[in-house]
Coordinates of C-alpha atoms and ligand atoms in Angstrom, one line a residue:
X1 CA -9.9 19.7 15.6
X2 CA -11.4 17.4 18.0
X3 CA -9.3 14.2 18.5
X4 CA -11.6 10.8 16.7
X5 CA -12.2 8.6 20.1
X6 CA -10.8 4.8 18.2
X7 CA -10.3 1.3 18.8
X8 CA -7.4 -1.1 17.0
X9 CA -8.5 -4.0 15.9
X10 CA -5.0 -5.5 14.6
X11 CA -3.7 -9.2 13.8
X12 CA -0.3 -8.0 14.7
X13 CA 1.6 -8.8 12.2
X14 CA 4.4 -6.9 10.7
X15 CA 2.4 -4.4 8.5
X16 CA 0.0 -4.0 11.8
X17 CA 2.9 -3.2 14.0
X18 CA 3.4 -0.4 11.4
X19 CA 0.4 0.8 11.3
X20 CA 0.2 0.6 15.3
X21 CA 3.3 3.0 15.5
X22 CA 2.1 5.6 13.2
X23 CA -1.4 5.5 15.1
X24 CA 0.2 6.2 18.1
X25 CA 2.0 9.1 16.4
X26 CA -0.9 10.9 15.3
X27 CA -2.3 11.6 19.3
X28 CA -3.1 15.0 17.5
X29 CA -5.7 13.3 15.5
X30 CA -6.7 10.0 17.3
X31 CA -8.2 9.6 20.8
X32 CA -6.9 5.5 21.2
X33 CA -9.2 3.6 23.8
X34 CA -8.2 0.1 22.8
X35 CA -6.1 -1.9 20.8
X36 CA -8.2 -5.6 20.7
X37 CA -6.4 -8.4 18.9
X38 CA -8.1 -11.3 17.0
X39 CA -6.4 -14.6 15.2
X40 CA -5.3 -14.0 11.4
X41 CA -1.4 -13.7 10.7
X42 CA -1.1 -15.5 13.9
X43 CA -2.4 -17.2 16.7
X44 CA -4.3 -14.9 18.9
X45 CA -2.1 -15.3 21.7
X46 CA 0.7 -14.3 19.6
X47 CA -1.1 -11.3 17.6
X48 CA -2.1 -10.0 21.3
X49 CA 1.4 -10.0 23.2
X50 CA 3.2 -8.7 19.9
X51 CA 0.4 -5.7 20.4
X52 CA 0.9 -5.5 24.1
X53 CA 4.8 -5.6 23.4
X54 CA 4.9 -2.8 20.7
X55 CA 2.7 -0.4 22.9
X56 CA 5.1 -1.0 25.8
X57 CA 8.2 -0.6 23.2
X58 CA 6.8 2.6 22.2
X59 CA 6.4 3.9 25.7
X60 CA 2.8 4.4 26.0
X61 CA 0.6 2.1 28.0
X62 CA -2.7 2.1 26.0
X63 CA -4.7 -0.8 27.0
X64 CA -5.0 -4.3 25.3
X65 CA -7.7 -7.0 24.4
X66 CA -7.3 -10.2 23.8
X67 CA -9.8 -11.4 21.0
X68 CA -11.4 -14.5 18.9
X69 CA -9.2 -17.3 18.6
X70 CA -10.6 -18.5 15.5
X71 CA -12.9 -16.9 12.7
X72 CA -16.8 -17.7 13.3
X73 CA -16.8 -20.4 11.1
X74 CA -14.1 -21.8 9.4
X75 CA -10.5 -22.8 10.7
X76 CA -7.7 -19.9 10.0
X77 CA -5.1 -19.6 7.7
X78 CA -2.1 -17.9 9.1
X79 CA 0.1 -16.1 7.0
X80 CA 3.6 -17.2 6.4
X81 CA 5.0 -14.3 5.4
X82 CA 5.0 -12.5 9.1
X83 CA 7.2 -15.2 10.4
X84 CA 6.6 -17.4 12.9
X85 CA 5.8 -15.0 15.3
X86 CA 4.1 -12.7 13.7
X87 CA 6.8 -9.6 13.6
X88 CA 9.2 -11.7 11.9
X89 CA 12.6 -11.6 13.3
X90 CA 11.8 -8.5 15.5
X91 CA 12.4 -9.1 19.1
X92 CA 11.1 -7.2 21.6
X93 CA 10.8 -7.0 25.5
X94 CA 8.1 -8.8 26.7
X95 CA 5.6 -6.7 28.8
X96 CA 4.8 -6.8 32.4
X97 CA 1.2 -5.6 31.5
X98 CA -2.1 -7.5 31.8
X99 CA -4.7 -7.6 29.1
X100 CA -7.9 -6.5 29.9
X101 CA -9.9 -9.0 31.4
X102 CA -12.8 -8.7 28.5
X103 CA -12.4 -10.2 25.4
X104 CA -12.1 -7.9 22.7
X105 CA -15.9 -7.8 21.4
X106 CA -16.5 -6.7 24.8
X107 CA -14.4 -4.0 24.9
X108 CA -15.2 -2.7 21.9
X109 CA -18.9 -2.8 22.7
X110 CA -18.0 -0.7 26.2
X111 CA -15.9 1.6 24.1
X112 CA -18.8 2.6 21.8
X113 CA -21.1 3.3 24.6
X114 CA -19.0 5.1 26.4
X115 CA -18.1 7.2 23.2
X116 CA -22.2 8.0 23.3
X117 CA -22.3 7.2 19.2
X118 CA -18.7 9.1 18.4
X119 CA -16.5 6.2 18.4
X120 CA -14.7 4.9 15.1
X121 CA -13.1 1.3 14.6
X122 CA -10.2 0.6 12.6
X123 CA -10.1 -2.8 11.6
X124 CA -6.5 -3.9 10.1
X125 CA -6.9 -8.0 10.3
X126 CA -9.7 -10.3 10.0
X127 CA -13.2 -9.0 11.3
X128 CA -14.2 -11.6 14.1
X129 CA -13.8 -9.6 16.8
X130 CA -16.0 -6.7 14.9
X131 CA -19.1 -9.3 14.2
X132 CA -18.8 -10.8 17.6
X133 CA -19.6 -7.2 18.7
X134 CA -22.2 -6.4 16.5
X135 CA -24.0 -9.9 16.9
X136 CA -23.7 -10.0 20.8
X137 CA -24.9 -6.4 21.1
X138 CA -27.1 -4.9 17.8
X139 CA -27.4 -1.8 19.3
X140 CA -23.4 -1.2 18.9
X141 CA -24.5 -0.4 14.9
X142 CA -25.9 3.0 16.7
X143 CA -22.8 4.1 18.6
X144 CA -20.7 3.5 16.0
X145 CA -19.6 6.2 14.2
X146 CA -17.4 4.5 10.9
X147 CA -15.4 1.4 10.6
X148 CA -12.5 1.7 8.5
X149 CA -11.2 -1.8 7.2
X150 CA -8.0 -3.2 6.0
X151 CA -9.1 -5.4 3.6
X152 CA -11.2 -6.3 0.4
X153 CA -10.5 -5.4 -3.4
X154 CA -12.9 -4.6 -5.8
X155 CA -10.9 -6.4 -8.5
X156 CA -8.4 -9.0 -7.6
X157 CA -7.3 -11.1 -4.3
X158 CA -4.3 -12.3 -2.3
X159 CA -5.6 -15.6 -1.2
X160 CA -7.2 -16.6 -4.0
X161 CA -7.9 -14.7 -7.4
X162 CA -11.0 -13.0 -5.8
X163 CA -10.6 -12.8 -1.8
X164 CA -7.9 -10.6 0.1
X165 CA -6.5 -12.3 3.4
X166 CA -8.8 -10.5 6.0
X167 CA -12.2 -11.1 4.3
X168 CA -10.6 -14.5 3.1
X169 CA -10.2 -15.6 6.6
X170 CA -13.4 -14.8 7.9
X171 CA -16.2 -14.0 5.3
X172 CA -18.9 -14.8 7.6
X173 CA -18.1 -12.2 10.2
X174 CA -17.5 -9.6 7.1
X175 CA -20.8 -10.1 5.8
X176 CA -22.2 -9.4 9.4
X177 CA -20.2 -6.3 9.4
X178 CA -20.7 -5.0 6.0
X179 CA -24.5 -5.7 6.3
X180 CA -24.8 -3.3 9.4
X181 CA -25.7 -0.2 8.7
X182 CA -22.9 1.1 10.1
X183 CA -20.5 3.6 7.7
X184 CA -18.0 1.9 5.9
X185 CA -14.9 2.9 4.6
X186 CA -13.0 0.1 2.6
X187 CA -9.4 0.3 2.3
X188 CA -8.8 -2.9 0.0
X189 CA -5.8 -4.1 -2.2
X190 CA -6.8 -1.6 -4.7
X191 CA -4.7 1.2 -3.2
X192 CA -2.9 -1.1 -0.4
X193 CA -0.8 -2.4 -3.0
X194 CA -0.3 1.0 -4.9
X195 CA 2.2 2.2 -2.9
X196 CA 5.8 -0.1 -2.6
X197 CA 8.2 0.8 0.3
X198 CA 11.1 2.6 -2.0
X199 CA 14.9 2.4 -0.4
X200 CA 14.5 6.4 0.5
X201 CA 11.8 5.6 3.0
X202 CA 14.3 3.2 4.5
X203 CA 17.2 5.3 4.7
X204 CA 14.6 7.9 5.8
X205 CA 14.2 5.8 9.1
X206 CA 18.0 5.7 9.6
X207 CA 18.2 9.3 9.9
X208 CA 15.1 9.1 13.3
X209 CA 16.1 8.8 16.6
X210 CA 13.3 7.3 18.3
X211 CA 11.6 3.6 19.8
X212 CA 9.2 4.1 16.7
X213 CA 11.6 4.6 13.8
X214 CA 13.8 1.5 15.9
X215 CA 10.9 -0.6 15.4
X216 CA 9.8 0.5 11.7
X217 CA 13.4 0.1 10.5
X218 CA 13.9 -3.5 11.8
X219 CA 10.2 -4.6 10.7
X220 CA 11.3 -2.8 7.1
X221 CA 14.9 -5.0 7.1
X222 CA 12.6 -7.9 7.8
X223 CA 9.9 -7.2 5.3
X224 CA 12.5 -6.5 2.3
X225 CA 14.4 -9.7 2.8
X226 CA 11.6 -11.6 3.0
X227 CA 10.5 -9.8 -0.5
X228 CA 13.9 -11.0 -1.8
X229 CA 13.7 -15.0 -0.3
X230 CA 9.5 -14.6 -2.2
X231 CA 10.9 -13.2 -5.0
X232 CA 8.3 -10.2 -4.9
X233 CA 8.4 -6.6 -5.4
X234 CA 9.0 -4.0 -2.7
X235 CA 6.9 -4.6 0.2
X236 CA 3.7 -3.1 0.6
X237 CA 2.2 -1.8 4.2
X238 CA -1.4 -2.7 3.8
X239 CA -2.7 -1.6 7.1
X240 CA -0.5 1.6 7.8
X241 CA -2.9 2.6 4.5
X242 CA -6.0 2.3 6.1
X243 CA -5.4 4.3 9.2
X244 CA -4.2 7.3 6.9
X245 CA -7.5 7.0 5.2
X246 CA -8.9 8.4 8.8
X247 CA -6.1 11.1 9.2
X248 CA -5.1 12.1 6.1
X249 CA -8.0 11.2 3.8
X250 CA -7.4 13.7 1.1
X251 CA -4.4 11.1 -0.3
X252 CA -7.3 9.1 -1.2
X253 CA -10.1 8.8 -3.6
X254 CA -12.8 7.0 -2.9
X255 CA -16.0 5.8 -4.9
X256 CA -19.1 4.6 -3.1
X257 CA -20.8 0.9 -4.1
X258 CA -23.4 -1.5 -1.9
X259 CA -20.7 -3.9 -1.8
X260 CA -21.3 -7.6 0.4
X261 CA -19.6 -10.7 1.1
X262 CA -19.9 -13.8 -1.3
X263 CA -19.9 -16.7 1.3
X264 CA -20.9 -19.7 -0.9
X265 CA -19.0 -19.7 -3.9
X266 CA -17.0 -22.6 -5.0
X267 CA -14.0 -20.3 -6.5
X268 CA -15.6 -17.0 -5.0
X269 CA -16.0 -17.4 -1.5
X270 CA -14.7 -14.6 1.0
X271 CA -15.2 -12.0 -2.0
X272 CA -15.8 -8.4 -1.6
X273 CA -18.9 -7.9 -4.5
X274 CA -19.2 -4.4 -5.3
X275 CA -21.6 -3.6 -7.6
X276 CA -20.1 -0.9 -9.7
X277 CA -23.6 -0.9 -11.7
X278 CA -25.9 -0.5 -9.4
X279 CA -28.0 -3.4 -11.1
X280 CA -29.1 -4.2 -7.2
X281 CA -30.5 -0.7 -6.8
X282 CA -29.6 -1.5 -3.3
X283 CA -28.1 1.9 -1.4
X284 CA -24.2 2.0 -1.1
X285 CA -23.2 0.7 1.8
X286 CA -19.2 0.8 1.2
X287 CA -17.0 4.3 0.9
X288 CA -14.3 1.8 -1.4
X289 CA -10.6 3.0 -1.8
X290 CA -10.3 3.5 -5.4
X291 CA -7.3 5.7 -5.8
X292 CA -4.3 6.9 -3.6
X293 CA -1.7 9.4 -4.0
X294 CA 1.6 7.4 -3.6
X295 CA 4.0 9.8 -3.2
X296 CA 2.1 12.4 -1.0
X297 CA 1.3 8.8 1.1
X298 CA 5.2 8.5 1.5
X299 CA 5.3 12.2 2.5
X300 CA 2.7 11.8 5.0
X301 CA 4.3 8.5 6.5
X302 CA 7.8 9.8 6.5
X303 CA 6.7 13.2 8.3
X304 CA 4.4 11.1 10.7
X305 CA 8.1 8.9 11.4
X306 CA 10.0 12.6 11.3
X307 CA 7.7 13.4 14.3
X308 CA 9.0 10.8 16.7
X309 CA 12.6 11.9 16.4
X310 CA 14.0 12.8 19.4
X311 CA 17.3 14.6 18.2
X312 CA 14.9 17.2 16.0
Ligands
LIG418 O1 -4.1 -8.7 2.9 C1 -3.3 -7.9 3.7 C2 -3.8 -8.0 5.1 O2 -3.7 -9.3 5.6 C3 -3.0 -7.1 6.1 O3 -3.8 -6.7 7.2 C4 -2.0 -8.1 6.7 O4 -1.6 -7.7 8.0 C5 -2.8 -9.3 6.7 O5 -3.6 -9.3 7.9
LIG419 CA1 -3.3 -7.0 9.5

C-alpha cells in the first residue's frame, strides 16, 4: 500500500502529543513531511517547541513549523485543561533543532506542491494555519488531496452548547476551509468523545518498553488526575481519533452533509451547521464522523502502542 504523503497540523496539547506519537508509529501508513503548529491550547511558541520536543523524544527528526500566533480574527482562548504548558506536567528535553524558517502556511503550501495533488492534511487544533494557506495560495484547493479535522459536532459543543474548541477558536478560518472544495473528513465530538481511556489501556502502557509508551503513560497519569481535580469522566483523546480515521477508517462510520461555519450568531457562533436534510440542496461538502467502534478503536491504539516496544 502506498504510504499517504501528510502534514500535522497540531496545537500540542496533551491529546496532540498523543496523537503525534501514534502518527509516528504508523510510518507503514503515513509518509510525514511536516508537523506545523498554530496557537489554540497554547501559545504558539509553546504548541511549537512541545511539537519539536516530542519528535526529538521519540527519536525521529521530522521537521517543524512554527505557525499563526493568533486566530484570523478574534483573540484565542487557551485551554486550561493542558496545563500551563500545554503537556501538563510532562517534562521533556528541550531540542537542539531549528524550526523551519517558513511559517507554517508556507510550508504546507510547499508540501502540497511538491506532493503534485497527493498530499493529505491532518488538522488536530484550530484551522488558522490551514486558511492562511488556502487564502494566500487558492491554487493549494487542487493539490490537496483530503483534510481530516479534529474538531466540530453535529450536535453538541465544548465551548459553548454549539461550538467544539477548534472551530470555537477560529470560525473564520473554518469557514474558509470548509468552503474550499477540498475533501473533507470531519472527526467532531460525536465519536471523539465516544471512546473514554479505560484503566486497561493504562496498565496496557506499563507493560511497553519504548520513548512512545514513556510519553503516553505520563500524558495519561496527567490526563486522569486532571479528570479527577474537573470532576469529569475518563479522559477522552480527541485528536489520536482523527488520525485513525486516515489509517484505520473502517472503525468508523461516517455520513456525508454540506456542513459550514455559523460566524454571526449571538449564542451560535463557531458552529459546525450540518444540514442533515438537505433543505440547502447544496452538495455535501463534509465526510462527518457519525459512529465509531470503541472497542476495536482501543484495539487499534493499543497494538499501534504494542508496536513501539522494544523488549517484543
Ligand atoms: O475539542 C477538542 C480539541 O480541542 C482537541 O484538539 C484538543 O487538543 C483541543 O485542541
Ligand atoms: Ca488539539
Amino acid at each position: 500500500m502506498n504510504r499517504i504523503p501528510v502534514v500535522i497540523d497540531v496545537d500540542t496539547g496533551t491529546d496532540d502529543a498523543i496523537c503525534m506519537t501514534a502518527a509516528i508509529l504508523n510510518q507503514d501508513k503515513l509518509d510525514i513531511k511536516a508537523f506545523t503548529a498554530v496557537c489554540g491550547n497554547v501559545s504558539v511558541e509553546k504548541t511549537s517547541q512541545n511539537t519539536l520536543d516530542i519528535v526529538d523524544y521519540l527519536g525521529t527528526s521530522y521537521p517543524v513549523a512554527a505557525g499563526a500566533s493568533k486566530p484570523l480574527v478574534q483573540n484565542i482562548t487557551f485551554a486550561i485543561s493542558h496545563g500551563s504548558t500545554g503537556l501538563g506536567d510532562v517534562q521533556l528535553p528541550t531540542s537542539s533543532r531549528d524550526f523551519l524558517p517558513d511559517p507554517a502556511c508556507e510550508v504546507i503550501y510547499r508540501c502540497a506542491k511538491e506532493e503534485n495533488g497527493n498530499l493529505e492534511v491532518l488538522a488536530t487544533g484550530p484551522l488558522t494555519n490551514v486558511a492562511l494557506a488556502i487564502r494566500n495560495h487558492p491554487d493549494i484547493c487542487s493539490l490537496i488531496r483530503r483534510i481530516t479535522i479534529m474538531g466540530g459536532s453535529l450536535i453538541g459543543g465544548n465551548m459553548t452548547p454549539v461550538s467544539e474548541f477548534n472551530i470555537y477558536n477560529d470560525p473564520e478560518a473554518a469557514k474558509i476551509v470548509f468552503e474550499s472544495g477540498i475533501e473533507l473528513v470531519m472527526v467532531g465530538l460525536d465519536v471523539t468523545l465516544k471512546p473514554c481511556l479505560p484503566t486497561e489501556v493504562v496498565e496496557e502502557m506499563n507493560k511497553i518498553s519504548s520513548p512512545h509508551a514513556d510519553l503516553v503513560r505520563r500524558i495519561f497519569s496527567f490526563m486522569q488526575r486532571r479528570s479527577a481535580e474537573f470532576g469529569g469522566d475518563a479522559p477522552n483523546l480527541h485528536d489520536v481519533i482523527a488520525l485513525a480515521s486516515i489509517v484505520a477508517p473502517k472503525l468508523f462510520t461516517m455520513k456525508d452533509y454540506y456542513t459550514t461555519i455559523e460566524l454571526n450568531g449571538a449564542l451560535t457562533r463557531g458552529m459546525t451547521v450540518a444540514d442533515f436534510r438537505n433543505v440547502s440542496e447544496k452538495a455535501p461538502n463534509v465526510h462527518a464522523a457519525v459512529d465509531i467502534d470503541i472497542d476495536g478503536f482501543w484495539k487499534w491504539f493499543i497494538a499501534v502502542m504494542r508496536s513501539s516496544d522494544t523488549e517484543k
